[in-house]
Structures are given as C-alpha cells and as structure tokens.
One Martini backbone bead per residue (centre of mass of N, CA, C, O) as a GRO file, in nm:
protein
  124
    1MET     BB    1   1.668  -8.762   0.648
    2GLY     BB    2   1.643  -9.040   0.519
    3SER     BB    3   1.710  -9.185   0.213
    4ASP     BB    4   1.407  -9.318   0.229
    5GLY     BB    5   1.233  -9.040   0.349
    6CYS     BB    6   1.248  -9.088   0.661
    7GLN     BB    7   1.147  -8.929   1.001
    8CYS     BB    8   1.148  -9.071   1.242
    9GLU     BB    9   1.433  -9.047   1.389
   10ALA     BB   10   1.416  -8.737   1.393
   11LEU     BB   11   1.179  -8.744   1.599
   12GLU     BB   12   1.348  -8.909   1.838
   13ALA     BB   13   1.587  -8.697   1.871
   14ASN     BB   14   1.386  -8.423   1.922
   15GLN     BB   15   1.146  -8.432   2.127
   16GLU     BB   16   1.191  -8.219   2.360
   17ALA     BB   17   1.206  -7.974   2.185
   18ARG     BB   18   0.944  -7.999   2.024
   19ARG     BB   19   0.770  -7.985   2.301
   20LEU     BB   20   0.840  -7.711   2.358
   21GLN     BB   21   0.788  -7.550   2.098
   22TRP     BB   22   0.460  -7.645   2.120
   23LYS     BB   23   0.409  -7.486   2.381
   24GLU     BB   24   0.487  -7.210   2.287
   25LEU     BB   25   0.278  -7.203   2.091
   26CYS     BB   26   0.029  -7.274   2.228
   27THR     BB   27   0.052  -7.011   2.430
   28GLN     BB   28   0.036  -6.802   2.210
   29PHE     BB   29  -0.239  -6.894   2.112
   30TYR     BB   30  -0.407  -6.893   2.410
   31TYR     BB   31  -0.286  -6.605   2.555
   32ASP     BB   32  -0.227  -6.409   2.248
   33GLN     BB   33  -0.355  -6.485   1.974
   34ASP     BB   34  -0.156  -6.571   1.766
   35GLU     BB   35  -0.112  -6.611   1.413
   36LYS     BB   36   0.123  -6.808   1.366
   37ALA     BB   37   0.028  -7.031   1.587
   38LYS     BB   38  -0.243  -7.089   1.467
   39ARG     BB   39  -0.149  -7.197   1.189
   40ILE     BB   40  -0.020  -7.424   1.306
   41LEU     BB   41  -0.241  -7.553   1.462
   42ASP     BB   42  -0.428  -7.585   1.197
   43TYR     BB   43  -0.223  -7.786   1.073
   44PHE     BB   44  -0.241  -7.992   1.305
   45GLU     BB   45  -0.548  -8.077   1.269
   46ALA     BB   46  -0.528  -8.170   0.976
   47THR     BB   47  -0.328  -8.405   1.038
   48LYS     BB   48  -0.533  -8.567   1.223
   49VAL     BB   49  -0.756  -8.597   0.969
   50ASP     BB   50  -0.613  -8.640   0.693
   51GLU     BB   51  -0.580  -8.405   0.528
   52ILE     BB   52  -0.554  -8.189   0.283
   53ILE     BB   53  -0.288  -7.959   0.246
   54ILE     BB   54  -0.307  -7.620   0.194
   55SER     BB   55  -0.074  -7.374   0.124
   56THR     BB   56  -0.048  -7.008   0.151
   57PRO     BB   57   0.090  -6.751   0.080
   58ASP     BB   58   0.166  -6.480   0.342
   59LYS     BB   59   0.264  -6.170   0.372
   60ASP     BB   60   0.254  -6.149   0.685
   61GLN     BB   61   0.427  -6.434   0.679
   62ASN     BB   62   0.678  -6.670   0.715
   63ASP     BB   63   0.714  -6.927   0.513
   64ALA     BB   64   0.967  -7.068   0.596
   65GLN     BB   65   0.924  -7.064   0.900
   66PHE     BB   66   0.673  -7.256   0.879
   67SER     BB   67   0.826  -7.491   0.735
   68GLN     BB   68   1.049  -7.519   0.965
   69LEU     BB   69   0.837  -7.611   1.154
   70VAL     BB   70   0.665  -7.843   1.027
   71GLN     BB   71   0.954  -8.013   1.039
   72PHE     BB   72   1.040  -7.991   1.337
   73LEU     BB   73   0.739  -8.102   1.458
   74GLY     BB   74   0.628  -8.335   1.255
   75LEU     BB   75   0.390  -8.275   1.036
   76GLN     BB   76   0.505  -8.469   0.839
   77LYS     BB   77   0.414  -8.745   0.679
   78CYS     BB   78   0.547  -9.058   0.665
   79MET     BB   79   0.540  -9.241   0.367
   80LEU     BB   80   0.592  -9.500   0.444
   81PRO     BB   81   0.505  -9.808   0.493
   82GLY     BB   82   0.358  -9.804   0.824
   83HIS     BB   83   0.433  -9.501   0.952
   84GLN     BB   84   0.182  -9.365   1.037
   85ASP     BB   85   0.143  -9.487   1.315
   86ILE     BB   86   0.383  -9.365   1.430
   87PHE     BB   87   0.330  -9.086   1.372
   88TYR     BB   88   0.101  -9.064   1.561
   89GLN     BB   89   0.187  -9.206   1.822
   90LYS     BB   90   0.472  -9.010   1.863
   91ASN     BB   91   0.339  -8.728   1.778
   92VAL     BB   92   0.038  -8.650   1.801
   93GLN     BB   93  -0.014  -8.729   2.072
   94MET     BB   94   0.199  -8.547   2.225
   95LEU     BB   95   0.113  -8.275   2.108
   96ASP     BB   96  -0.198  -8.310   2.224
   97LEU     BB   97  -0.112  -8.310   2.529
   98VAL     BB   98  -0.004  -8.056   2.531
   99LYS     BB   99  -0.235  -7.856   2.395
  100ASN     BB  100  -0.422  -7.982   2.672
  101GLN     BB  101  -0.276  -7.830   2.891
  102VAL     BB  102  -0.248  -7.532   2.781
  103ARG     BB  103  -0.573  -7.506   2.764
  104ALA     BB  104  -0.651  -7.594   3.057
  105GLY     BB  105  -0.465  -7.336   3.186
  106TYR     BB  106  -0.642  -7.120   3.055
  107HIS     BB  107  -0.879  -7.170   3.165
  108THR     BB  108  -0.828  -7.177   3.462
  109GLN     BB  109  -0.748  -6.862   3.444
  110VAL     BB  110  -1.021  -6.737   3.342
  111ALA     BB  111  -1.201  -6.848   3.581
  112ASN     BB  112  -1.043  -6.707   3.792
  113LEU     BB  113  -1.090  -6.416   3.705
  114LYS     BB  114  -1.395  -6.443   3.713
  115TYR     BB  115  -1.435  -6.503   3.988
  116ALA     BB  116  -1.289  -6.257   4.111
  117GLU     BB  117  -1.475  -6.076   4.020
  118PHE     BB  118  -1.732  -6.150   4.121
  119ASP     BB  119  -1.652  -6.125   4.413
  120GLU     BB  120  -1.609  -5.819   4.388
  121ARG     BB  121  -1.895  -5.747   4.338
  122ALA     BB  122  -2.024  -5.886   4.565
  123ASN     BB  123  -1.835  -5.723   4.791
  124ILE     BB  124  -1.973  -5.404   4.765
   0.00000   0.00000   0.00000
C-alpha cells in the first residue's frame, strides 16, 4: 500500500497470482461447496454492488486468513478520489470473468453427467 493509502499499484504487481488464487477459490466453491470460498465469494459479490460490508468473526473460520485473502485479492476498494473506477475496471471485472469461467465449466460438467446418466437409463 502506498503512503497515501493507495492499493492500486499492488493490484497491478500481483495480478496473475491473484487471478490464480481467485480461480482456486471459485473452483473450491463451485465444485466442492467449500464454506471458506463461499465467504470470500459473498464478500466479492457485495463489493460489486457497492454494499457496506460488515464482517463478523466466525468461530469455524480463520478470520485472519479471511482478511489476508480479502486484501490479497484486492477486494478492499481504494479510497482515493477517482480510484474507484480503476478498482472496478482492473480488479472486479477480471475476478468476475474468472468466476464466470469456472462457473461455466462447473455447469458444463454437471450437464454432461446428467446427460450421461440419462443416456445410460435410456439404453437399458
């Protein structure tokens, strides 16, 4: 974080690492219904609609790890004037694209399994 509180440069510096971490979290949520990943995705969805986010400690989850992931993924908006557009364009859109790709892959897999089960029953 810069001396002025700006996180934008840090978002630029580790974009690929953030993309890979985000893809892993999305995969954990969609394929494994992981609660930790769901908590991060819920936080992400709230940031997209500019909601006020209130996070309460959860005894089943490691809050320090959650906070680190939120910061690493760049889910805390830069508060400097004019930087919110940068936040949205550079970060939220990239994360949303990755999430949608993982979700599409999940739905394709589920559909293929259902079609295979149907074909198996139809050919008995």
